[in-house]
Amino acid sequence: MQLKGHVLTAHKTYWLEHAWLGTHVEPGVALEVSTDGRIAALRTGVDAPPPGAEVLRGLTLPGLANAHSHAFHRALRSLVQIGSGTFWTWREFMYQVAQNLTPDTYFDLARAVYAEMALAGITNVGEFHYVHHAPGGTPYADPNAMGEALIEAAAAAGIRITLLDTAYLASGFGEGPNQHQLRFSDGTADAWAERVSALKPRDHALIGAAIHSVRAVPAGQLATVAAWAEEHRAPLHVHLSEQTAENDACQAAHGRTPTQLLADHGVLGPRTTGVHNTHLTDADIALLGGTTTGTCMCPTTERDLADGIGPAGRLQHAGSPLSLGSDSHAVIDLLEEARAMELNERLRSHTRGHWTANALLTAATADGHASLGRPDAGRLEPGALADFTTIALDSVRTAGPLPRLGAETAVFAATASDVRHTVVGGRHVVRDGAHALVPDVPSALAESIAAVRG
């Protein structure tokens, strides 16, 4: 990966005061980066920094993977906290912001949002992208202008992206898109496939696919999207059973659950991830686990929208790998998402300790990257991408525990505010809490959000 303003030209060594190696915290680790931005070597038992090494004090983790993002939803933060309502009333606010997006304003907003993610230790984002066309549905001169804006925004913010280009064709079962959704729709899945095929991966960006939901893609066209993902060996994501109303409508239209409908049309499988997976039957859980379809939980959004608590533990036990996302960006904090998944399960079950801190960090790192088509990320080991983040162990939240309990401290005490460094492809994107490419992230957020709120 080559980041704007950063060119990898030589080996580099980092000395990690403490490093999480997937199963435990190791003190004194020397990590060497090769010229192609991968980890060349990892040495433990290095008590002092080698000559010339960059010193990272605190706990270094693999870079965090935000497996589910809608970048423009960041403009809704606080606005949608006024009064009461439901997912469906929240959606009306979302439509208003979506109508104000252009390729230029979306680049500015996404660049600021992705910079916020880098400050939170996120090195890779799965962008569930469905605002494709101009208002009214007219394609831009470049039909992928909006997707290209997101890809360029990720590069400008210094992180990797998997653009999950989304088929969004209908407003409900047997209904065409409404006036707000016209700019989301390509008309047919074949037209969607033709457009998305023109998008090309690059060093920092992969191209994936998404089915917005079973209500937004007619059943007869689901297989077209799945076939495109299969042909391109691309990740395929889908909002699944987020709302009971969607389940009820699917039953009325097709006589089966959304999960069963997806299974019937060849959508499920190891490269597929269901996002939310909240309201599932026992048979749904068995189908998802049996096909090793992944589950992306977004606890802060799910509780913000009063969606419910998904059966994450049962899904993982059945064979569904877990990942995490910040979705609507009520907050951008993958440590909070990991913590919330465990604490939600405690509230439901009245018991503690459903996942270890190591398991929760794995969902936030290796399994999240894998769901985005990056199985070579999310681990501190030779050959992996040199993407990592360092969390302070001496802040007001993290001071006190023994360093060997760093995983527990990260998950159950730390927040995004404790991220000190973020390294992508071997180069600092965040150093000492400051973003190297976006000098004033708060101002960039404020200005770009004002431009799309209208």
XYZ file of C-alpha atoms in Angstrom:
454
model
C 0.000 0.000 0.000
C 1.265 3.435 -0.903
C -0.311 6.245 1.071
C -0.415 9.810 -0.129
C 2.671 11.502 1.205
C 4.216 8.195 2.325
C 6.511 6.056 0.173
C 7.914 2.780 1.478
C 11.596 2.676 0.566
C 13.475 0.785 3.260
C 13.246 -1.632 6.139
C 12.051 -0.144 9.383
C 11.986 -1.481 12.936
C 9.430 -0.750 15.610
C 9.954 -1.657 19.245
C 6.686 -2.501 20.935
C 6.721 -2.053 24.690
C 3.885 -4.596 24.886
C 2.221 -6.461 22.027
C -0.948 -8.544 21.844
C -0.047 -11.641 19.841
C -3.507 -13.157 19.578
C -3.384 -15.306 22.703
C -1.417 -13.237 25.183
C 0.456 -9.986 25.773
C 4.192 -10.152 25.194
C 6.591 -7.506 26.576
C 9.484 -6.234 24.485
C 8.779 -7.086 20.847
C 10.820 -5.931 17.854
C 8.778 -5.745 14.656
C 10.529 -5.292 11.332
C 8.707 -3.921 8.307
C 9.751 -4.796 4.765
C 9.736 -2.386 1.830
C 6.389 -3.754 0.640
C 4.648 -2.763 3.871
C 4.457 -6.215 5.456
C 5.843 -7.594 8.673
C 9.220 -9.070 7.785
C 10.130 -10.393 11.229
C 8.898 -10.421 14.806
C 11.264 -10.971 17.721
C 10.167 -11.378 21.329
C 12.224 -10.956 24.488
C 13.781 -7.704 23.271
C 14.122 -5.848 26.550
C 15.272 -2.506 25.113
C 14.693 -0.714 21.809
C 17.229 -1.725 19.126
C 19.307 1.142 17.714
C 17.241 3.246 15.338
C 13.932 1.593 16.217
C 10.754 3.621 16.591
C 9.435 3.137 20.105
C 5.735 2.492 20.675
C 4.887 2.756 24.381
C 1.728 1.020 25.515
C -0.065 -2.006 24.073
C 0.207 -2.611 20.343
C -2.585 -4.540 18.627
C -3.129 -5.460 15.002
C -5.015 -2.701 13.230
C -8.743 -2.768 13.926
C -11.208 -3.654 11.159
C -14.430 -1.684 10.919
C -16.419 -4.258 8.967
C -19.571 -2.164 8.483
C -19.675 1.545 7.739
C -22.023 4.026 6.103
C -19.707 7.032 6.026
C -22.397 9.649 5.422
C -24.365 8.534 8.492
C -21.696 10.342 10.546
C -23.601 13.533 9.695
C -26.557 12.206 11.699
C -24.708 12.035 15.006
C -26.661 13.891 17.725
C -29.246 15.112 15.176
C -31.125 11.830 15.470
C -30.885 11.772 19.260
C -33.630 14.389 19.589
C -36.974 12.999 20.754
C -38.107 9.433 20.208
C -39.003 7.215 17.279
C -37.983 4.006 15.539
C -35.578 2.762 12.894
C -38.111 3.871 10.293
C -38.334 7.460 11.554
C -34.520 7.570 11.828
C -34.400 6.543 8.170
C -36.192 9.722 7.119
C -33.336 11.821 8.560
C -30.871 9.583 6.718
C -32.640 10.207 3.409
C -32.380 13.968 3.910
C -28.606 13.808 4.290
C -28.238 11.350 1.399
C -29.994 13.770 -0.935
C -27.323 16.423 -0.294
C -24.333 14.265 -1.194
C -22.243 14.921 -4.301
C -18.962 13.268 -5.281
C -17.073 16.294 -3.916
C -18.995 16.633 -0.647
C -18.881 12.879 -0.133
C -15.110 12.838 -0.597
C -14.704 15.585 2.006
C -17.038 13.915 4.492
C -15.628 10.414 4.033
C -12.038 11.671 4.280
C -12.861 13.237 7.641
C -14.772 10.160 8.848
C -11.985 7.801 7.814
C -9.484 10.062 9.549
C -11.607 9.767 12.694
C -11.405 6.002 12.246
C -7.612 6.127 11.969
C -7.512 8.103 15.222
C -9.534 5.240 16.739
C -7.005 2.605 15.620
C -8.976 1.422 12.577
C -6.783 0.507 9.606
C -9.412 -1.023 7.300
C -13.053 -0.135 6.665
C -15.823 -2.038 4.940
C -17.878 0.711 3.304
C -21.417 -0.503 2.597
C -21.965 1.919 -0.294
C -25.332 2.498 -1.903
C -25.533 6.221 -2.835
C -24.539 5.639 -6.455
C -26.247 8.243 -8.653
C -27.377 11.850 -8.663
C -30.681 12.762 -6.989
C -33.504 11.395 -9.125
C -31.380 8.457 -10.218
C -29.482 9.992 -13.147
C -26.002 8.448 -13.371
C -22.990 10.739 -13.129
C -20.731 11.056 -16.175
C -18.625 8.462 -14.373
C -21.277 6.035 -13.098
C -18.934 5.147 -10.219
C -18.104 8.726 -9.231
C -19.461 8.255 -5.707
C -17.607 4.983 -5.144
C -14.398 6.481 -6.485
C -14.816 9.387 -4.070
C -14.905 6.921 -1.169
C -11.863 5.036 -2.422
C -9.904 8.269 -2.772
C -11.109 9.457 0.625
C -9.703 6.332 2.277
C -6.327 6.928 0.597
C -6.347 10.564 1.689
C -7.074 9.466 5.273
C -4.393 6.784 5.171
C -6.498 3.644 5.686
C -7.523 0.653 3.607
C -11.042 0.197 2.282
C -13.161 -2.633 0.965
C -15.842 -0.896 -1.074
C -18.906 -3.086 -0.642
C -20.808 -1.791 -3.640
C -24.460 -2.338 -2.815
C -27.371 -3.492 -4.930
C -30.396 -1.484 -3.768
C -33.249 -1.855 -6.246
C -36.555 -1.696 -4.374
C -38.278 -0.079 -1.407
C -39.988 -3.289 -0.343
C -41.301 -6.608 -1.560
C -42.964 -6.037 -4.929
C -42.374 -2.278 -4.804
C -40.064 -0.047 -6.817
C -37.673 2.428 -5.199
C -39.255 5.477 -3.577
C -38.198 9.002 -4.499
C -35.366 8.994 -1.957
C -34.032 5.643 -3.150
C -33.866 6.459 -6.875
C -30.249 7.521 -6.532
C -29.459 4.191 -4.868
C -30.870 2.025 -7.660
C -29.348 0.698 -10.880
C -32.749 -0.612 -11.945
C -31.741 -4.267 -12.165
C -29.088 -6.510 -10.677
C -27.610 -7.000 -14.163
C -27.171 -3.231 -14.496
C -25.655 -3.139 -11.013
C -23.178 -5.868 -12.005
C -22.216 -4.029 -15.176
C -21.529 -0.821 -13.268
C -19.614 -2.376 -10.392
C -17.439 -4.382 -12.793
C -15.882 -1.096 -13.926
C -14.486 -0.489 -10.419
C -10.911 -1.681 -10.087
C -9.032 -2.686 -6.935
C -5.823 -0.932 -6.030
C -3.183 -1.279 -3.343
C -5.303 0.203 -0.562
C -8.739 -0.738 -1.928
C -10.626 -3.951 -2.631
C -13.971 -4.149 -4.417
C -16.685 -6.240 -2.798
C -20.424 -6.608 -3.181
C -23.461 -6.119 -0.991
C -27.151 -6.874 -1.067
C -28.768 -4.071 0.854
C -31.460 -6.394 2.248
C -34.000 -8.923 1.050
C -36.573 -6.142 0.867
C -34.316 -4.031 -1.401
C -33.305 -6.716 -3.947
C -36.098 -8.779 -5.543
C -35.704 -12.493 -4.830
C -35.243 -13.342 -8.504
C -32.205 -11.049 -8.681
C -30.368 -12.152 -5.523
C -28.499 -14.858 -7.420
C -27.086 -12.297 -9.869
C -25.343 -10.428 -7.062
C -24.135 -13.669 -5.482
C -22.799 -14.866 -8.852
C -20.854 -11.631 -9.349
C -19.229 -12.029 -5.939
C -18.418 -15.672 -6.664
C -16.889 -14.872 -10.056
C -14.719 -12.109 -8.584
C -13.891 -14.029 -5.379
C -15.144 -10.946 -3.561
C -16.658 -10.497 -0.111
C -20.449 -10.236 -0.101
C -22.294 -8.496 2.734
C -26.021 -8.148 3.424
C -28.186 -6.449 6.060
C -30.029 -9.405 7.538
C -33.037 -9.543 9.867
C -32.261 -6.170 11.400
C -35.949 -5.473 11.945
C -38.890 -7.715 12.819
C -40.988 -5.782 10.286
C -38.665 -6.983 7.528
C -38.999 -10.575 8.727
C -42.786 -10.323 8.765
C -42.904 -8.820 5.267
C -40.582 -11.517 3.929
C -42.762 -14.230 5.419
C -45.835 -12.646 3.843
C -44.196 -12.336 0.431
C -42.214 -15.576 0.275
C -43.360 -17.813 3.110
C -39.894 -18.018 4.627
C -37.430 -16.008 6.676
C -34.877 -13.677 5.065
C -32.094 -16.130 5.928
C -33.947 -18.992 4.253
C -34.608 -16.813 1.190
C -30.906 -15.967 0.894
C -29.999 -19.643 1.256
C -32.453 -20.602 -1.495
C -30.752 -18.196 -3.910
C -27.151 -19.168 -3.187
C -26.187 -16.092 -1.182
C -24.862 -17.742 1.978
C -21.307 -19.042 2.271
C -17.848 -18.399 3.737
C -17.271 -15.154 1.804
C -20.675 -13.791 2.866
C -21.315 -11.752 5.999
C -24.745 -11.004 7.427
C -24.812 -7.626 9.115
C -26.801 -7.454 12.377
C -28.416 -10.946 12.200
C -30.634 -9.750 15.028
C -34.003 -11.509 14.793
C -33.246 -15.104 13.797
C -34.971 -18.442 14.237
C -33.143 -21.550 15.372
C -33.198 -22.746 11.750
C -31.697 -19.431 10.601
C -28.823 -19.773 13.071
C -28.164 -23.331 11.895
C -28.158 -22.192 8.246
C -25.738 -19.337 8.873
C -23.415 -21.442 11.008
C -23.586 -24.470 8.730
C -22.548 -22.407 5.713
C -19.888 -20.513 7.759
C -21.587 -17.274 6.768
C -20.130 -14.522 8.935
C -21.924 -12.209 11.336
C -21.049 -8.539 11.728
C -22.419 -7.132 14.963
C -22.794 -3.357 15.329
C -23.868 -3.046 18.971
C -23.793 0.739 19.361
C -25.997 1.260 16.319
C -28.245 -1.669 17.181
C -28.932 -0.236 20.612
C -29.096 3.362 19.323
C -31.852 2.359 16.883
C -33.540 0.086 19.454
C -33.150 -2.822 17.036
C -32.489 -5.493 19.642
C -29.642 -7.774 20.714
C -28.563 -10.370 18.178
C -27.688 -13.952 19.173
C -23.953 -13.496 18.623
C -22.896 -16.271 20.987
C -25.223 -18.849 19.457
C -24.165 -17.818 15.948
C -20.477 -18.207 16.708
C -21.092 -21.542 18.420
C -22.938 -22.698 15.292
C -19.960 -21.789 13.090
C -20.499 -18.150 12.082
C -17.330 -16.030 12.484
C -17.914 -12.708 14.257
C -16.775 -9.274 13.171
C -17.640 -5.765 14.352
C -18.705 -2.493 12.775
C -19.619 1.044 13.765
C -22.401 1.199 11.122
C -24.176 4.556 11.610
C -21.243 6.007 13.571
C -23.226 6.970 16.646
C -19.693 6.552 17.962
C -16.581 5.349 16.155
C -14.887 3.079 18.653
C -14.246 -0.596 17.881
C -13.166 -1.219 21.486
C -16.621 -0.080 22.560
C -18.215 -2.387 19.972
C -16.224 -5.341 21.333
C -17.119 -4.461 24.908
C -20.785 -3.937 24.039
C -21.106 -7.342 22.397
C -20.059 -9.032 25.628
C -22.044 -6.733 27.893
C -25.198 -7.068 25.785
C -24.945 -10.829 26.129
C -24.566 -10.468 29.892
C -27.724 -8.373 30.091
C -29.690 -10.933 28.148
C -28.356 -14.046 29.864
C -27.721 -12.710 33.392
C -24.316 -14.413 33.290
C -20.817 -13.051 32.677
C -17.866 -14.066 30.550
C -19.253 -15.186 27.188
C -16.095 -14.208 25.303
C -12.564 -13.731 26.532
C -10.848 -10.442 25.803
C -8.695 -12.336 23.294
C -11.789 -13.573 21.454
C -13.305 -10.091 21.342
C -10.085 -8.599 20.003
C -9.969 -11.338 17.370
C -13.431 -10.272 16.185
C -12.188 -6.676 16.003
C -9.019 -7.627 14.128
C -8.323 -10.867 12.246
C -11.908 -11.973 11.687
C -12.995 -8.479 10.727
C -10.250 -8.158 8.133
C -11.046 -11.622 6.778
C -14.684 -10.619 6.295
C -13.427 -7.735 4.141
C -11.252 -9.937 1.956
C -8.011 -9.266 3.856
C -7.030 -12.554 5.518
C -3.446 -11.276 5.442
C -4.270 -8.544 7.977
C -5.206 -8.477 11.636
C -2.246 -10.426 13.017
C 1.163 -9.446 14.308
C 3.153 -12.123 12.514
C 5.630 -12.323 9.621
C 3.991 -11.982 6.226
C 0.968 -10.069 7.503
C 0.300 -6.495 6.477
C 2.183 -4.103 8.761
C -1.006 -2.498 10.052
C -1.188 -1.968 13.807
C -2.290 0.410 16.511
C -1.008 1.266 19.978
C -3.192 1.930 23.011
C -1.922 3.878 26.011
C -1.673 1.925 29.236
C -1.155 5.052 31.355
C -4.314 7.078 30.727
C -6.936 7.758 33.388
C -8.901 4.806 31.999
C -6.077 2.321 31.554
C -3.579 3.081 34.326
C -3.220 0.533 37.107
C -3.732 -2.981 35.681
C -0.719 -5.177 35.062
C 0.518 -4.955 31.455
C -0.013 -8.702 31.022
C -3.739 -7.929 31.382
C -3.508 -5.518 28.471
C -6.128 -7.351 26.395
C -8.651 -7.060 29.217
C -7.701 -3.410 29.728
C -8.150 -2.653 26.024
C -11.569 -4.275 25.769
C -13.117 -3.426 29.119
C -11.567 -0.055 30.003
C -9.952 1.680 27.030
C -11.703 3.827 24.452
C -10.769 5.254 21.077
C -9.363 8.241 22.988
C -6.575 5.991 24.261
C -5.191 5.265 20.784
C -1.745 6.826 20.515
C -0.440 5.477 17.202
C -1.865 3.926 14.064
C 0.475 2.426 11.474
C -0.696 1.299 8.019
C 1.639 -0.426 5.612
C 4.517 0.228 7.988
C 4.068 4.015 8.118
C 2.537 6.213 10.799
C -0.883 7.564 9.948
C -1.479 8.622 13.558
C 1.463 9.554 15.763
C 1.025 10.571 19.388
C -2.690 11.049 18.816
C -2.286 13.388 15.817
C -3.274 12.474 12.269
C -0.369 12.794 9.834
C -2.465 13.448 6.717
C -5.495 15.368 8.042
C -4.045 17.980 10.400
C -7.342 19.110 11.979
C -9.823 16.238 11.960
C -12.479 17.985 14.111
C -12.588 20.956 11.724
C -12.680 18.643 8.714
C -15.659 16.839 10.251
C -17.503 20.025 11.190
C -17.057 21.613 7.760
C -17.943 18.530 5.745
C -20.995 17.740 7.885
C -22.266 21.312 7.574
C -21.999 21.013 3.791
C -24.268 17.950 3.607
C -26.802 18.869 6.263
C -28.069 21.682 4.056
